[in-house]
XYZ file of C-alpha atoms in Angstrom:
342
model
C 32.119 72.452 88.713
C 30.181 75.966 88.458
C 31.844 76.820 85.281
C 31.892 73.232 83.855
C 28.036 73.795 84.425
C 28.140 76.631 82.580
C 30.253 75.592 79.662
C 27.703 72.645 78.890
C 25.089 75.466 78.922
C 26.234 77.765 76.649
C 27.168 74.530 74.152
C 23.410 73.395 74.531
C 22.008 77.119 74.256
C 23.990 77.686 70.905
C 22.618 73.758 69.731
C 19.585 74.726 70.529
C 19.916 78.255 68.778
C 20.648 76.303 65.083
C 18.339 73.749 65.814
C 15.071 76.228 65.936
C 16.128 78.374 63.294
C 17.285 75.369 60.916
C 15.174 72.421 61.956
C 11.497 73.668 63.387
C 10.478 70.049 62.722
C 12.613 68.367 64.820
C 11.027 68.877 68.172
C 12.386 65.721 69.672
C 16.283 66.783 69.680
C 15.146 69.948 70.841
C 13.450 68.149 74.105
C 16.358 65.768 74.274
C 18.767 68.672 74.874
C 16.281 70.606 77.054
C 15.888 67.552 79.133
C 19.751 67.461 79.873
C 19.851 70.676 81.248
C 16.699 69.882 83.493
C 17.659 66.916 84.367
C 21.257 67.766 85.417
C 20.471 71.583 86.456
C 22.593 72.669 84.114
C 20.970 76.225 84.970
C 21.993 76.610 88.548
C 24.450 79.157 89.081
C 22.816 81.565 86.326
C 19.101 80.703 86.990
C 16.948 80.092 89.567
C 14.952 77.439 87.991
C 14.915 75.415 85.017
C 11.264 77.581 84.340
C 13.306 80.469 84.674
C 16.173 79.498 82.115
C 13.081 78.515 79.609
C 12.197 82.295 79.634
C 15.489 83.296 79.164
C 16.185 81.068 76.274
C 12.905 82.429 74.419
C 13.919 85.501 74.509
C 17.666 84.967 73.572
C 16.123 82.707 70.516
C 13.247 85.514 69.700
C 11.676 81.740 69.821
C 7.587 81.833 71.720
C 8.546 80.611 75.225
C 5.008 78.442 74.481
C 6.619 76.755 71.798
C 9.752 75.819 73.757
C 7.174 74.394 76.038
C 5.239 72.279 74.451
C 8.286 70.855 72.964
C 9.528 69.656 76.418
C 5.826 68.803 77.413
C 5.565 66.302 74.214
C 9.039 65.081 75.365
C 8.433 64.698 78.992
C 5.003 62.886 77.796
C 6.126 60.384 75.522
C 9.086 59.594 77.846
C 6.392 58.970 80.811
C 4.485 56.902 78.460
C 7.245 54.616 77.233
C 8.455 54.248 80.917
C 5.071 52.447 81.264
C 5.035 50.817 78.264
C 8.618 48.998 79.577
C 7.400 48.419 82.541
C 5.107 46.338 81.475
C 7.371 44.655 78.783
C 6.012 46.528 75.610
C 9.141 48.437 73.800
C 8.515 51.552 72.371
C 10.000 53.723 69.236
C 12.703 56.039 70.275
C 11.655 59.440 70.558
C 14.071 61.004 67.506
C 12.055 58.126 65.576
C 8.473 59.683 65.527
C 6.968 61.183 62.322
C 4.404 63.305 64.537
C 3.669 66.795 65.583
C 4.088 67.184 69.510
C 0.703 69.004 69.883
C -0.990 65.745 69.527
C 1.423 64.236 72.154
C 1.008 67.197 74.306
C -2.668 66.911 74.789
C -2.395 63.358 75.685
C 0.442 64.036 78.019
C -3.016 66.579 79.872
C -5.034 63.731 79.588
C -2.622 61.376 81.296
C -2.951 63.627 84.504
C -6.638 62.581 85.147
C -6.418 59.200 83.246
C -3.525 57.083 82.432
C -5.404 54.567 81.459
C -7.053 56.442 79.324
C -3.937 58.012 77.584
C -2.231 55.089 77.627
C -4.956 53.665 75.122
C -4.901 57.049 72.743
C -0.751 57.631 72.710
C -0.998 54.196 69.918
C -3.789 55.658 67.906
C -1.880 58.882 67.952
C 1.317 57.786 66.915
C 0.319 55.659 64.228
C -1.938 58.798 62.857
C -5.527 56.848 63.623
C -6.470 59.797 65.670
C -6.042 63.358 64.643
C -5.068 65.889 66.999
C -9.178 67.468 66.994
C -10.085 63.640 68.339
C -7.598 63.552 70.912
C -8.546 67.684 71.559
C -12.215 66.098 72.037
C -10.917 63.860 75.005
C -9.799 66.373 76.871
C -12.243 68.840 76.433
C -14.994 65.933 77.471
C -12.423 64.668 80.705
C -11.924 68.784 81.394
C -15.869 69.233 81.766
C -16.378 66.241 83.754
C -13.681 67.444 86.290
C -15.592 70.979 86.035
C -18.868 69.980 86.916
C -17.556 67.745 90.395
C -15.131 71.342 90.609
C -18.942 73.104 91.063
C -20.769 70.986 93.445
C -18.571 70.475 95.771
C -18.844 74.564 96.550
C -22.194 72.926 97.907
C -21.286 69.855 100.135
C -20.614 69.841 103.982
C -16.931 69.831 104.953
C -16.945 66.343 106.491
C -17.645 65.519 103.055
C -14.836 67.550 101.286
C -12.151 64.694 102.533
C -13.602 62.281 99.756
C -14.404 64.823 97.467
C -10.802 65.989 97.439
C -9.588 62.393 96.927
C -12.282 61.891 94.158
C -11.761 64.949 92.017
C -8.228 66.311 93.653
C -7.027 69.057 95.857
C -6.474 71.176 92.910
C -10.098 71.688 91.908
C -11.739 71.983 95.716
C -8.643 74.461 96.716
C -10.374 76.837 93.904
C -13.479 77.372 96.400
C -11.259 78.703 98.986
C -12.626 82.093 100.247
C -9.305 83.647 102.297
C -7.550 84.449 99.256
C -8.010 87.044 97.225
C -9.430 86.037 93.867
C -8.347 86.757 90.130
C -10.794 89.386 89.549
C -10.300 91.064 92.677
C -6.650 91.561 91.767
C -8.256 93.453 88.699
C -10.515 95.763 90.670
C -7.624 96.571 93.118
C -5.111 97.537 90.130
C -8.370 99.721 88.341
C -7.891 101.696 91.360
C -4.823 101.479 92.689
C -1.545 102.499 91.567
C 0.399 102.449 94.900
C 2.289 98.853 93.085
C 4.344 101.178 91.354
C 6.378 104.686 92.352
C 4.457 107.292 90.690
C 6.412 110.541 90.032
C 3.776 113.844 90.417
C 5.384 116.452 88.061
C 3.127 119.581 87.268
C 0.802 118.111 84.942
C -2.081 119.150 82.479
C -4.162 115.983 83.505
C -2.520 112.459 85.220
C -3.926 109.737 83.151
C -4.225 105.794 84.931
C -6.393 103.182 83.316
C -6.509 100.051 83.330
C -8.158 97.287 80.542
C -8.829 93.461 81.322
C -8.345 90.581 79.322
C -7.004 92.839 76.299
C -5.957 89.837 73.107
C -3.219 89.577 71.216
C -2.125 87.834 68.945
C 1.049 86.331 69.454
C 1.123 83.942 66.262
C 1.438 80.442 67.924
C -2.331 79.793 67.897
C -5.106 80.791 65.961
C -7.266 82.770 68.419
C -6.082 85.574 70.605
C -3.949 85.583 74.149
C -5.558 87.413 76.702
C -3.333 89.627 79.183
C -5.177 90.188 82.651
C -4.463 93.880 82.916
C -3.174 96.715 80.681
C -2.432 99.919 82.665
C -2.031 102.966 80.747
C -0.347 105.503 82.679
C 1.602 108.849 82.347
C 2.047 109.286 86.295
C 5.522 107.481 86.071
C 6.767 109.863 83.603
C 9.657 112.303 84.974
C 8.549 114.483 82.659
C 5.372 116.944 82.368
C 5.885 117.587 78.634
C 4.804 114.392 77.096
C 1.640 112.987 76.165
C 3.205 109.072 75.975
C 1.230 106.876 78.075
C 3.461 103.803 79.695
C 1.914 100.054 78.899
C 2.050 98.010 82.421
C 0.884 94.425 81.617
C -0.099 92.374 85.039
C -0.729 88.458 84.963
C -2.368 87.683 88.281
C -1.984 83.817 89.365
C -3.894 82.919 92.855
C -3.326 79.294 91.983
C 0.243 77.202 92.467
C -0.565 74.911 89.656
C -1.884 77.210 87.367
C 1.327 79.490 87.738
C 3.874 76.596 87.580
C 2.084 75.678 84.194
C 1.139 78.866 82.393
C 4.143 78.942 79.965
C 2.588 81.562 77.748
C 2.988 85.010 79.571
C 6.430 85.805 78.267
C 4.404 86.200 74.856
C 3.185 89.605 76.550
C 6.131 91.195 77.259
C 6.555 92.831 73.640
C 3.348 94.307 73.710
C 4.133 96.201 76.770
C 6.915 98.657 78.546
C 6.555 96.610 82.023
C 6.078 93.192 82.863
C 4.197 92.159 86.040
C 3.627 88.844 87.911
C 0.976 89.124 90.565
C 0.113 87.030 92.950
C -1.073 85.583 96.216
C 1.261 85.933 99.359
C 1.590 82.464 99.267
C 2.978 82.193 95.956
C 5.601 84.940 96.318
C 8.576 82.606 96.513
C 7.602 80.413 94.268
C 7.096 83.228 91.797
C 10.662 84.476 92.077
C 12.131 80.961 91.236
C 9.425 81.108 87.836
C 9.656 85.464 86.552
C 12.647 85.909 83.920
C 14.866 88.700 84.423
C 13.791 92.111 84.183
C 9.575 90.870 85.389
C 8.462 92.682 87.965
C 7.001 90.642 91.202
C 3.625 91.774 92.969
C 1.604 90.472 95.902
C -1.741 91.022 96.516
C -3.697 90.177 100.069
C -7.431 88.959 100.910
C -7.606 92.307 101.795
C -6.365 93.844 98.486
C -3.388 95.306 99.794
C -0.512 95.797 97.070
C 2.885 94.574 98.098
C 5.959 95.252 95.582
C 8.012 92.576 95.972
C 10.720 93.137 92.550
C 10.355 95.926 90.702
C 9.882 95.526 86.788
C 12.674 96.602 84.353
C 11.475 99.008 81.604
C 12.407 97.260 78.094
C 11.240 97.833 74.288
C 7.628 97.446 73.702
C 7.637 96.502 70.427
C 4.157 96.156 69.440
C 3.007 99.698 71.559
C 0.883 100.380 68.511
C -0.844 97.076 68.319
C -1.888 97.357 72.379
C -2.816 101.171 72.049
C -5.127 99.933 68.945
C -6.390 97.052 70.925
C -6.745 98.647 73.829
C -9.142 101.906 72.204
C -10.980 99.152 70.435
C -12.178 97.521 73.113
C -13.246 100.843 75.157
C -14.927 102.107 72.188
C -16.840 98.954 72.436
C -17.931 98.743 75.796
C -18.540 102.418 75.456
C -20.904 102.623 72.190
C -21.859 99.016 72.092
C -25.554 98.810 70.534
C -27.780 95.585 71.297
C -29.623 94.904 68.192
C-alpha cells in the first residue's frame, strides 16, 4: 500500500512539474491534483504532513511555495462555496470551467472565515468579473479592521466578560492578549543577544562578529511590495575556521500563534536569501512545528522566560541571493544609524 502511495505521488509530482512550467494559467488542475494527494494522504510515508510535502514540492519545482498555496486556497474556496451553493439547490460551474485568477477567489475564501454570508454574496460578482480583485481586497481589509478594533478592547474588559467576547469575536483574536507566552518581539530581543540556539565554534579569532537585523525585505517576486524575515543573524562564530572574514546568514521566523503558523505559507521564500533556515516558536507549538518545517529547517523553542531550546538543528544549504541580504541588510543599519529628520 506504502509504495502504491508512493507511485501515485511521484505520477502527480511529475503532472504537476509540466503543468507549472507549461500551463501557469491553469490553476484549477493544479488544485485538483493537489487536492488528491491531501485528500488521500498521498504524502504519508515520505512526509509528515500534507504542509510539509507543499514545501517540498516548491522547492523540487523552483515554484514560490506561496504560489502553490494560493492555488489550493482558491481551490479549497470555491469547492466550500459550491458545497453550499448545492446544498441549497443552486448548481455551480465546475472548477476547470472558470475564466478567473484565483487571487480574487482567495480573498473571498478569507472573507468566508468571518462571514459566509457575506462571501457567499461576493463569490457571483467575482466570478462573473462585476467585482475586481481591489473591491473584493476592500472587504477584507474593512471585515479585518472591524475584527481588530473588538481584538483591542477586549485587552480592557473583566474576565467574566471574556466568555462572550470570545464567542463574539473568536478565540483566535482574545488568545493574542495572553501574557504567559513569550511574545514575537521578545523572541527578537532574546536572539539580539543570544546565540546559545546554535553551537558556536571559538577558534582564535581577530574579532567574533554576531548581529542580528529585524524585519529585513525581500523581494521574492510574487507580490509587489517586500517580504519581511523576522531575524537575520550575521555571524562568523560558527566558522571552523579563523582565516575567513565570511559572515554566515541565519534567518529565524518566530510564530507564538497556532493559526498564524498553520497559515503562513510564505517563509520557504526566505530560505535562498540565507545559509540557515529557522522556525521558532512557542513550547506549545513545537510539535506542531515539526509536522509543518521542510527538510533541512531548523526547529527552535523559545520560553516566557526567553530561554532558547534547539529542538532540530538547521541544514546548511546554498544561499543564493547572499549578496542581495548583505546589501539589504547594510542598508538598513546605515539607516537607522545616519538617519536625519528633516
Amino acid at each position: 500500500m506504502a509504495d502504491e502511495k508512493d507511485t501515485q505521488l511521484t505520477q502527480i509530482e511529475h503532472e504537476l512539474t509540466d503543468l507549472l512550467v507549461t500551463d501557469r494559467k491553469a490553476w484549477a488542475k493544479s488544485y485538483l491534483l493537489m487536492n488528491r494527494v491531501q485528500v488521500e494522504k498521498l504524502y504519508e510515508g515520505k512526509y509528515r504532513s500534507f504542509t510539509q510535502w507543499m514545501n517540498a514540492l516548491a522547492e523540487q519545482t523552483h515554484y514560490n511555495v506561496s504560489t502553490l498555496w494560493a492555488r489550493f486556497n482558491a481551490g479549497r474556496t470555491y469547492a466550500d462555496y459550491s458545497e453550499r451553493m448545492n446544498s441549497i439547490g443552486k448548481t455551480t460551474p465546475k472548477v476547470t470551467d472558470l475564466d478567473i485568477s484565483p487571487d480574487s477567489i482567495t480573498i473571498v475564501g478569507k472573507i468566508a472565515k468571518s462571514d459566509k454570508s457575506l462571501a457567499d454574496n461576493l463569490m457571483p460578482k467575482v466570478l462573473n468579473k462585476e467585482l475586481s480583485r481591489a473591491d473584493v481586497r476592500q472587504a477584507f481589509y474593512q471585515i479585518r479592521q472591524q475584527k481588530h478594533n473588538r481584538a483591542l478592547a477586549a485587552s480592557s474588559i473583566p474576565d467574566n466578560e471574556r466568555k462572550s467576547l470570545e464567542e463574539e469575536a473568536g478565540k483566535d483574536f482574545v488568545a493574542l492578549l495572553d501574557t504567559s507566552k513569550v511574545t514575537a518581539g521578545e523572541m527578537c530581543e532574546t536572539y539580539e543577544h543570544s546565540t546559545s540556539w546554535f553551537a558556536p565554534t571559538r577558534p582564535h579569532r581577530v574579532r567574533d562578529v554576531y548581529f542580528t537585523v529585524e524585519e529585513l525585505p525581500v523581494y521574492s517576486g510574487t507580490t509587489r511590495k517586500a517580504r519581511r524575515m523576522d531575524i537575520c543573524a550575521f555571524t562568523n562564530i560558527d566558522q571552523k575556521f579563523s582565516a575567513t572574514n565570511k559572515l554566515t546568514i541565519h534567518c529565524i521566523e518566530n510564530k507564538v500563534d497556532k493559526n498564524d503558523l498553520l497559515n503562513d505559507h510564505k517563509m520557504a521564500e526566505y530560505v535562498p536569501y540565507c545559509d540557515y533556515f529557522w522556525l521558532s516558536v512557542t513550547p506549545d507549538l513545537v510539535d506542531i512545528a515539526k509536522d509543518y518545517i521542510a527538510d533541512g529547517w531548523g526547529l527552535l523553542s523559545v520560553d516566557k522566560d526567553r530561554n532558547i531550546a534547539p529542538i532540530i538543528k538547521a541544514k546548511k544549504h546554498d544561499c543564493l541571493f547572499r549578496d542581495e541580504t548583505y546589501s539589504q541588510a547594510l542598508s538598513k543599519i546605515a539607516f537607522k544609524k545616519h538617519h536625519i529628520e528633516y
